Coordinates of C-alpha atoms and ligand atoms in Angstrom, one line a residue:
M12 CA -87.6 -189.5 14.7
I13 CA -91.3 -189.4 15.0
G14 CA -93.1 -186.1 15.0
A15 CA -93.5 -182.9 13.0
G16 CA -92.5 -179.9 15.1
G17 CA -89.7 -177.8 16.2
R18 CA -88.7 -180.2 19.0
E19 CA -88.4 -183.0 16.5
H20 CA -86.4 -180.8 14.2
A21 CA -83.9 -180.0 17.0
L22 CA -83.7 -183.6 18.1
A23 CA -83.2 -184.9 14.5
A24 CA -80.5 -182.2 13.8
A25 CA -78.6 -183.2 17.0
M26 CA -78.8 -186.9 16.3
A27 CA -77.8 -186.4 12.7
R28 CA -74.3 -185.3 13.8
D29 CA -73.6 -189.0 14.5
C30 CA -76.1 -191.1 12.6
D31 CA -78.6 -191.2 9.7
V32 CA -81.9 -189.8 10.7
V33 CA -85.3 -190.0 9.1
V34 CA -88.1 -187.8 10.4
C35 CA -91.6 -189.3 10.3
P36 CA -93.5 -187.3 9.0
G37 CA -91.4 -184.2 9.7
N38 CA -92.4 -181.1 7.7
P39 CA -91.2 -179.2 4.6
G40 CA -89.1 -176.9 6.7
I41 CA -87.2 -179.8 8.3
E42 CA -86.8 -181.3 4.8
A43 CA -85.5 -178.0 3.4
A44 CA -82.9 -178.0 6.2
G45 CA -81.5 -181.2 4.7
L46 CA -83.0 -183.8 6.9
A47 CA -84.8 -186.8 5.3
C48 CA -88.6 -187.0 6.0
T49 CA -91.0 -189.8 5.2
V50 CA -94.8 -189.9 5.1
Q51 CA -94.8 -193.7 5.8
A52 CA -96.4 -194.8 9.0
P53 CA -93.9 -195.3 11.8
E54 CA -94.7 -199.0 11.9
A55 CA -93.7 -199.3 8.2
V56 CA -90.3 -197.7 8.7
S57 CA -87.2 -199.8 9.5
A58 CA -84.7 -198.2 11.8
D59 CA -82.3 -199.2 14.6
L60 CA -83.9 -196.8 17.1
F61 CA -87.3 -195.0 17.2
V62 CA -87.5 -191.8 19.1
V63 CA -91.1 -190.6 19.7
G64 CA -91.4 -186.8 20.0
P65 CA -95.0 -185.8 20.9
E66 CA -97.1 -186.9 23.8
G67 CA -100.3 -187.7 21.8
P68 CA -98.9 -190.9 20.0
L69 CA -97.2 -192.0 23.3
V70 CA -100.5 -191.7 25.2
D71 CA -102.1 -193.6 22.4
G72 CA -99.6 -196.5 22.8
L73 CA -97.4 -196.0 19.7
A74 CA -94.3 -197.1 21.7
D75 CA -96.1 -200.3 22.8
R76 CA -97.1 -201.1 19.2
L77 CA -93.5 -200.5 17.9
R78 CA -92.1 -202.6 20.8
A79 CA -94.6 -205.4 20.0
C80 CA -93.0 -205.5 16.5
G81 CA -89.5 -205.9 18.1
R82 CA -88.4 -202.3 17.6
L83 CA -86.1 -200.4 19.9
V84 CA -88.0 -197.4 21.1
F85 CA -87.2 -194.3 23.2
G86 CA -90.5 -193.2 24.7
P87 CA -92.7 -194.7 27.4
G88 CA -95.6 -197.1 26.8
A89 CA -99.2 -196.0 27.3
D90 CA -99.0 -197.1 31.0
G91 CA -96.2 -194.6 31.8
A92 CA -97.7 -192.0 29.4
Q93 CA -100.6 -191.5 31.8
L94 CA -98.2 -189.2 33.7
E95 CA -99.1 -186.6 31.1
G96 CA -102.3 -188.1 29.7
S97 CA -104.1 -187.5 33.0
K98 CA -103.1 -184.8 35.4
A99 CA -105.2 -186.4 38.1
W100 CA -103.3 -189.8 37.7
M101 CA -100.0 -187.9 37.8
K102 CA -101.0 -186.0 41.0
D103 CA -101.9 -189.3 42.7
L104 CA -98.6 -190.8 41.8
L105 CA -96.7 -187.7 43.0
V106 CA -98.5 -187.9 46.4
E107 CA -97.7 -191.7 46.6
A108 CA -94.1 -191.0 45.8
G109 CA -93.8 -188.2 48.2
V110 CA -92.9 -185.7 45.5
P111 CA -93.4 -182.0 46.6
T112 CA -96.2 -180.5 44.6
A113 CA -99.0 -177.9 45.0
A114 CA -102.0 -178.7 47.2
H115 CA -104.8 -179.9 44.9
R116 CA -108.0 -181.9 44.3
S117 CA -109.5 -183.3 41.1
F118 CA -113.2 -183.2 40.2
D119 CA -115.3 -184.7 37.4
A120 CA -118.3 -183.3 35.5
T121 CA -120.7 -184.6 38.2
E122 CA -118.9 -182.7 40.9
E123 CA -119.1 -179.1 39.8
E124 CA -120.6 -177.9 43.2
A125 CA -117.8 -179.6 45.1
A126 CA -115.2 -178.1 42.7
L127 CA -116.5 -174.6 43.2
A128 CA -116.6 -175.0 47.0
Y129 CA -113.0 -176.2 47.0
L130 CA -112.0 -173.3 44.8
R131 CA -113.8 -170.8 47.1
Q132 CA -111.8 -171.8 50.2
L133 CA -108.4 -171.4 48.5
S134 CA -106.8 -168.0 49.0
G135 CA -105.6 -167.5 45.4
P136 CA -104.1 -167.2 42.9
Y137 CA -106.3 -170.0 41.5
V138 CA -105.1 -172.7 39.2
V139 CA -107.5 -174.8 37.1
K140 CA -106.2 -177.5 34.8
T141 CA -107.8 -179.8 32.3
D142 CA -107.1 -183.4 33.3
G143 CA -106.4 -184.5 29.7
L144 CA -104.1 -183.3 27.0
A145 CA -104.6 -179.7 25.8
A146 CA -101.2 -178.7 24.1
G147 CA -100.2 -176.6 27.1
K148 CA -103.3 -174.4 26.8
G149 CA -105.5 -176.1 29.4
V150 CA -104.2 -174.3 32.4
L151 CA -105.7 -171.1 33.9
V152 CA -103.8 -169.2 36.5
T153 CA -105.7 -166.2 37.8
A154 CA -106.0 -164.0 40.9
A155 CA -109.7 -163.5 40.1
L156 CA -112.1 -166.0 41.7
D157 CA -114.9 -165.2 39.3
E158 CA -112.7 -166.0 36.3
A159 CA -111.6 -169.3 38.0
I160 CA -115.3 -170.2 38.6
E161 CA -116.2 -169.5 35.0
D162 CA -113.3 -171.6 33.8
V163 CA -114.2 -174.6 36.0
R164 CA -117.8 -174.4 34.5
A165 CA -116.5 -174.1 31.0
K166 CA -114.1 -177.0 31.3
L167 CA -116.5 -179.4 33.2
S168 CA -119.3 -178.7 30.7
G169 CA -117.1 -179.8 27.8
A170 CA -117.5 -176.3 26.2
A171 CA -113.9 -175.3 26.6
F172 CA -111.7 -178.4 25.9
G173 CA -114.1 -181.2 25.1
A174 CA -113.4 -184.5 26.7
A175 CA -110.0 -183.3 28.0
G176 CA -111.7 -180.9 30.4
L177 CA -114.5 -183.2 31.7
R178 CA -112.2 -183.7 34.7
V179 CA -110.3 -180.8 36.2
V180 CA -107.5 -180.5 38.7
I181 CA -107.8 -177.4 41.0
E182 CA -104.7 -176.4 42.9
E183 CA -103.2 -173.7 45.0
G184 CA -101.2 -171.0 43.1
L185 CA -97.5 -171.0 43.8
T186 CA -95.0 -168.3 43.0
G187 CA -91.3 -168.5 42.0
E188 CA -89.0 -169.0 39.1
E189 CA -89.8 -171.9 36.8
L190 CA -87.4 -174.3 35.3
S191 CA -87.7 -177.4 33.2
V192 CA -85.5 -180.5 34.0
M193 CA -85.6 -183.2 31.4
A194 CA -84.2 -186.6 32.6
V195 CA -83.4 -189.5 30.3
C196 CA -84.7 -192.7 31.9
D197 CA -83.9 -196.3 31.2
G198 CA -86.6 -197.9 33.5
S199 CA -84.6 -197.7 36.7
R200 CA -81.9 -195.1 36.2
A201 CA -82.1 -191.5 35.2
V202 CA -79.7 -188.8 34.0
P203 CA -80.5 -185.1 33.8
L204 CA -80.0 -182.9 30.8
A205 CA -79.1 -179.2 31.2
A206 CA -81.9 -177.2 32.8
A207 CA -83.8 -174.7 30.7
Q208 CA -86.5 -172.0 31.4
D209 CA -89.5 -171.8 29.2
F210 CA -91.9 -168.8 28.8
K211 CA -95.4 -170.1 28.8
R212 CA -97.5 -167.0 28.5
A213 CA -98.3 -165.5 25.1
C214 CA -97.3 -161.9 25.8
D215 CA -94.4 -159.9 27.3
G216 CA -94.2 -159.6 31.0
D217 CA -95.8 -163.1 31.4
T218 CA -99.2 -161.8 30.5
G219 CA -101.9 -163.3 28.2
P220 CA -103.0 -166.9 27.9
N221 CA -100.9 -170.0 28.5
T222 CA -99.3 -171.4 25.3
G223 CA -97.1 -174.4 24.5
G224 CA -94.1 -172.1 25.1
M225 CA -92.9 -168.9 23.4
G226 CA -89.2 -169.2 24.0
A227 CA -86.5 -170.7 26.2
Y228 CA -83.0 -170.4 27.4
S229 CA -80.3 -172.6 28.9
P230 CA -78.2 -172.7 31.1
L231 CA -79.8 -171.2 34.1
A232 CA -77.1 -169.3 36.1
W233 CA -79.6 -168.9 39.0
A234 CA -80.4 -172.6 39.3
G235 CA -77.0 -174.4 39.3
T236 CA -76.4 -178.1 39.6
S237 CA -77.6 -178.4 43.2
L238 CA -81.2 -177.4 42.2
V239 CA -81.1 -180.0 39.4
D240 CA -79.8 -182.6 41.8
Q241 CA -82.6 -181.7 44.2
V242 CA -85.2 -182.2 41.5
M243 CA -83.6 -185.6 40.6
D244 CA -83.5 -186.7 44.3
Q245 CA -86.9 -185.4 45.3
A246 CA -88.9 -185.9 42.1
V247 CA -87.5 -187.9 39.3
E248 CA -86.0 -190.8 41.2
P249 CA -89.0 -191.3 43.6
T250 CA -91.3 -191.1 40.6
L251 CA -89.3 -193.9 38.7
V252 CA -89.6 -196.0 41.9
A253 CA -93.3 -195.4 42.1
L254 CA -93.7 -196.3 38.4
A255 CA -91.7 -199.5 38.9
K256 CA -94.0 -200.4 41.8
R257 CA -96.9 -200.3 39.4
D258 CA -94.8 -202.5 37.0
I259 CA -94.2 -199.6 34.6
D260 CA -90.9 -199.8 32.9
Y261 CA -90.3 -196.2 32.0
R262 CA -87.9 -195.7 29.1
G263 CA -87.9 -192.2 27.7
V264 CA -87.8 -188.6 28.9
L265 CA -89.3 -187.6 32.2
Y266 CA -89.7 -183.9 32.0
A267 CA -90.3 -182.1 35.4
G268 CA -91.9 -178.7 35.2
V269 CA -90.6 -177.1 38.5
M270 CA -91.3 -174.0 40.4
Q271 CA -88.5 -172.8 42.8
T272 CA -90.7 -171.5 45.6
A273 CA -89.5 -170.0 48.9
A274 CA -90.1 -173.4 50.5
G275 CA -88.0 -175.2 47.8
P276 CA -88.7 -176.8 44.5
R277 CA -92.3 -177.9 43.7
I278 CA -93.3 -180.0 40.8
L279 CA -96.0 -178.3 38.7
E280 CA -96.3 -181.1 36.2
F281 CA -94.5 -184.1 34.6
N282 CA -94.4 -184.5 30.8
I283 CA -93.5 -187.8 29.2
R284 CA -91.4 -186.4 26.4
F285 CA -88.9 -183.7 25.5
G286 CA -90.1 -180.1 26.1
D287 CA -90.9 -177.8 23.2
P288 CA -89.2 -175.3 23.0
E289 CA -86.8 -176.4 25.7
T290 CA -85.3 -179.0 23.3
Q291 CA -84.5 -176.2 20.9
V292 CA -82.0 -174.8 23.5
V293 CA -80.9 -177.9 25.3
L294 CA -80.1 -180.2 22.3
P295 CA -77.8 -177.6 20.5
R296 CA -75.8 -177.5 23.7
W297 CA -75.5 -181.3 24.1
E298 CA -72.0 -182.5 23.2
G299 CA -71.4 -186.1 22.1
D300 CA -73.6 -188.8 20.6
V301 CA -77.2 -188.1 21.4
A302 CA -78.7 -191.1 19.7
A303 CA -76.3 -193.4 21.6
V304 CA -77.6 -192.1 24.9
L305 CA -81.2 -192.5 23.8
A306 CA -80.5 -196.0 22.5
A307 CA -78.9 -197.0 25.7
A308 CA -82.0 -195.8 27.6
A309 CA -84.3 -197.6 25.2
E310 CA -82.2 -200.8 25.8
G311 CA -82.6 -200.4 29.5
D312 CA -79.1 -199.6 30.5
L313 CA -77.9 -196.0 30.5
R314 CA -74.5 -197.0 31.9
V315 CA -73.3 -198.2 28.5
A316 CA -73.4 -194.7 27.0
A317 CA -71.2 -191.7 27.9
P318 CA -73.2 -189.4 30.1
P319 CA -74.5 -186.2 28.4
R320 CA -72.2 -183.2 28.6
F321 CA -73.2 -179.7 27.6
R322 CA -71.3 -176.8 26.0
A323 CA -70.6 -173.8 28.2
E324 CA -72.2 -171.6 25.6
A325 CA -75.7 -170.3 26.3
A326 CA -78.6 -170.9 24.0
V327 CA -81.7 -168.7 23.6
C328 CA -84.8 -169.7 21.5
V329 CA -87.4 -167.1 20.4
V330 CA -90.6 -168.7 19.0
V331 CA -92.2 -166.8 16.1
A332 CA -95.9 -167.5 16.2
A333 CA -98.8 -166.9 13.8
E334 CA -101.3 -164.1 14.5
G335 CA -104.1 -165.3 16.7
Y336 CA -102.0 -168.0 18.5
P337 CA -102.9 -169.7 20.8
A338 CA -106.7 -169.3 20.3
S339 CA -107.0 -169.4 16.5
P340 CA -103.8 -169.1 14.5
R341 CA -104.0 -167.6 11.0
T342 CA -102.2 -169.9 8.5
G343 CA -101.1 -169.9 4.9
D344 CA -98.8 -166.9 4.9
V345 CA -95.5 -167.0 3.0
I346 CA -92.5 -166.9 5.4
E347 CA -90.0 -164.3 4.3
G348 CA -86.4 -163.7 5.5
L349 CA -85.1 -167.2 6.0
D350 CA -82.2 -166.7 3.6
G351 CA -80.9 -163.7 5.7
V352 CA -81.1 -165.8 8.9
D353 CA -79.1 -168.6 7.2
E354 CA -76.2 -166.2 6.8
L355 CA -76.0 -165.5 10.5
E356 CA -73.4 -167.7 12.3
G357 CA -74.5 -169.4 15.5
V358 CA -78.2 -169.4 14.6
E359 CA -80.4 -172.4 13.9
V360 CA -84.0 -172.2 12.7
F361 CA -86.2 -175.0 13.9
C362 CA -89.4 -175.4 11.8
A363 CA -92.7 -176.3 13.5
G364 CA -96.0 -175.2 11.9
V365 CA -94.6 -175.0 8.4
A366 CA -96.0 -176.2 5.1
Q367 CA -95.0 -175.8 1.5
A368 CA -97.1 -174.4 -1.3
G369 CA -97.0 -175.4 -5.0
D370 CA -94.5 -172.7 -5.7
G371 CA -92.1 -174.3 -3.3
R372 CA -92.1 -171.5 -0.7
L373 CA -92.6 -172.2 3.0
R374 CA -95.8 -171.0 4.5
T375 CA -97.3 -170.9 8.0
A376 CA -99.3 -173.9 8.9
G377 CA -99.7 -173.8 12.7
G378 CA -99.6 -171.6 15.8
R379 CA -95.9 -171.8 16.7
V380 CA -94.2 -171.6 13.3
L381 CA -90.5 -171.2 13.9
G382 CA -88.1 -171.5 16.8
I383 CA -85.0 -169.4 16.3
T384 CA -82.1 -170.5 18.5
A385 CA -78.9 -168.7 18.9
L386 CA -75.8 -169.8 20.7
G387 CA -73.3 -167.3 22.3
P388 CA -70.7 -166.9 25.0
S389 CA -73.4 -165.5 27.4
V390 CA -77.2 -165.4 27.6
T391 CA -77.0 -161.7 26.6
A392 CA -75.0 -162.5 23.5
A393 CA -77.2 -165.4 22.5
R394 CA -80.3 -163.4 23.2
D395 CA -79.1 -160.4 21.0
L396 CA -78.3 -162.8 18.2
A397 CA -81.7 -164.6 18.4
Y398 CA -83.5 -161.3 18.3
Q399 CA -81.4 -160.1 15.4
A400 CA -82.5 -163.2 13.5
A401 CA -86.1 -163.0 14.5
G402 CA -86.1 -159.4 13.2
L403 CA -85.3 -160.7 9.7
I404 CA -88.3 -163.0 9.6
S405 CA -91.7 -161.8 8.5
W406 CA -95.2 -162.7 7.4
P407 CA -98.5 -160.9 8.0
G408 CA -99.3 -161.0 11.7
A409 CA -96.1 -162.8 12.8
Q410 CA -95.6 -162.3 16.6
Y411 CA -93.0 -163.0 19.1
R412 CA -92.2 -162.0 22.7
R413 CA -89.5 -159.4 23.2
D414 CA -88.6 -160.4 26.7
I415 CA -87.3 -164.0 26.3
A416 CA -84.3 -164.5 28.7
E417 CA -84.3 -160.8 29.5
R418 CA -84.1 -161.1 33.2
A419 CA -81.3 -163.7 32.8
S420 CA -79.2 -161.5 30.6
G421 CA -76.1 -160.1 32.1
R422 CA -75.9 -163.1 34.5
L423 CA -73.0 -165.3 33.6
P424 CA -73.9 -168.8 32.4
G425 CA -73.4 -171.3 35.3
Ligands
AMP15 P1 -98.6 -177.1 33.6 O1 -99.0 -177.5 32.2 O2 -99.3 -177.9 34.7 O3 -97.1 -177.0 33.7 O4 -99.0 -175.6 33.8 C1 -98.7 -174.6 32.8 C2 -98.1 -173.4 33.5 O5 -99.1 -172.9 34.4 C3 -96.9 -173.6 34.3 O6 -95.7 -173.6 33.6 C4 -97.0 -172.5 35.3 O7 -96.5 -171.3 34.7 C5 -98.5 -172.4 35.5 N1 -98.8 -173.1 36.7 C6 -99.2 -174.4 36.7 N2 -99.5 -174.8 38.0 C7 -99.3 -173.8 38.8 C8 -99.4 -173.5 40.2 N3 -99.8 -174.5 41.0 N4 -99.1 -172.3 40.6 C9 -98.8 -171.3 39.8 N5 -98.6 -171.4 38.4 C10 -98.9 -172.7 37.9
LIG16 N1 -92.7 -176.1 26.9 C1 -93.5 -176.9 27.7 C2 -93.8 -178.2 27.3 O1 -93.1 -178.7 26.4 O2 -94.7 -178.8 27.8

């Protein structure tokens, strides 16, 4: 398992139910949870299956390099990874594949005037995205035209996101409930995992800046299987066909970020890997041998593995972040309260931005520090337990949203 965050912790924990897992490099929190970690380069590790967690290495061609050495890899090559590495490339492919998405245009640094003119004739809310990778923070959604104009200038000048922002995608703002559908793909076939909802904004009530994600829950009683089927039929399958037309053999997760609008589902983005923190609620619900499914996809034939099944129980994940996240997280604080959480049944702590000091204690080392996932017979029960656990954790400036899965509480899992 390649990666060092909460997503990788959740994937490794789920795969470890059926096989031996080594996390490369992992982090001290993952190691403290009893999973083996190694600081060796992935190329130097020998394993029957390599699962690549984060988008950066995939965009940089890690899956290609491992495959060139004869390794079995779950994760797309650099060609397919462009779906996330360039939002403009992704939007072109969506249009080619006939996938429903927001009206948009992309502009580079020489086209600022045209970008601003396009922005001015939209009716708002306005959406401005960096073309390149920005850890979920490169998207501005605002009702204020002035703010959108400032953001276009800051991105195109390189001041805001460096090279990742030198091209922007400007699009119409859509409204509706969001869901994340992750599909496991073997190059020509795809199978969906249980849908999840992520909370992208930093603060309660969906206010504050966009983040990598501050919490998640699954299942979505309001979505049901028909919406997932629609996303598979209208977005995932046609995208795989369009990729194949470009000779791209896509073996890995295709993550569709979807908004359920009054006019039906619209694809906001594709990611080329498991969602974080969606994985922290979907993988604990996955029954059966996870690694066998990922290996079958990596081999190019999903049919040889039993299709994923999910427990009826609900899962809620609350991310506890460092003070200052997402702009400039404060690090180095001792994390207190983990022992108390260990004693709660039905709770798993997934470690992300975590390091260890000389005294052996775990300390904060990133923006999103812990993902606290609780399982329960309903979203309400799982949510109550997740917040009980989060309340036991502390370090100076620790922050988490209080409204994860709040609107979904009381609805029965579907
Ligand atoms: P993305 O990284 O493209 O998924 O964007 C991050 C977040 O920005 C999404 O999860 C949405 O909450 C929001 N967003 C992106 N595109 C739009 C859009 N066209 N309309 C409204 N909100 C959007
Ligand atoms: N949680 C959103 C993402 O993984 O991109």
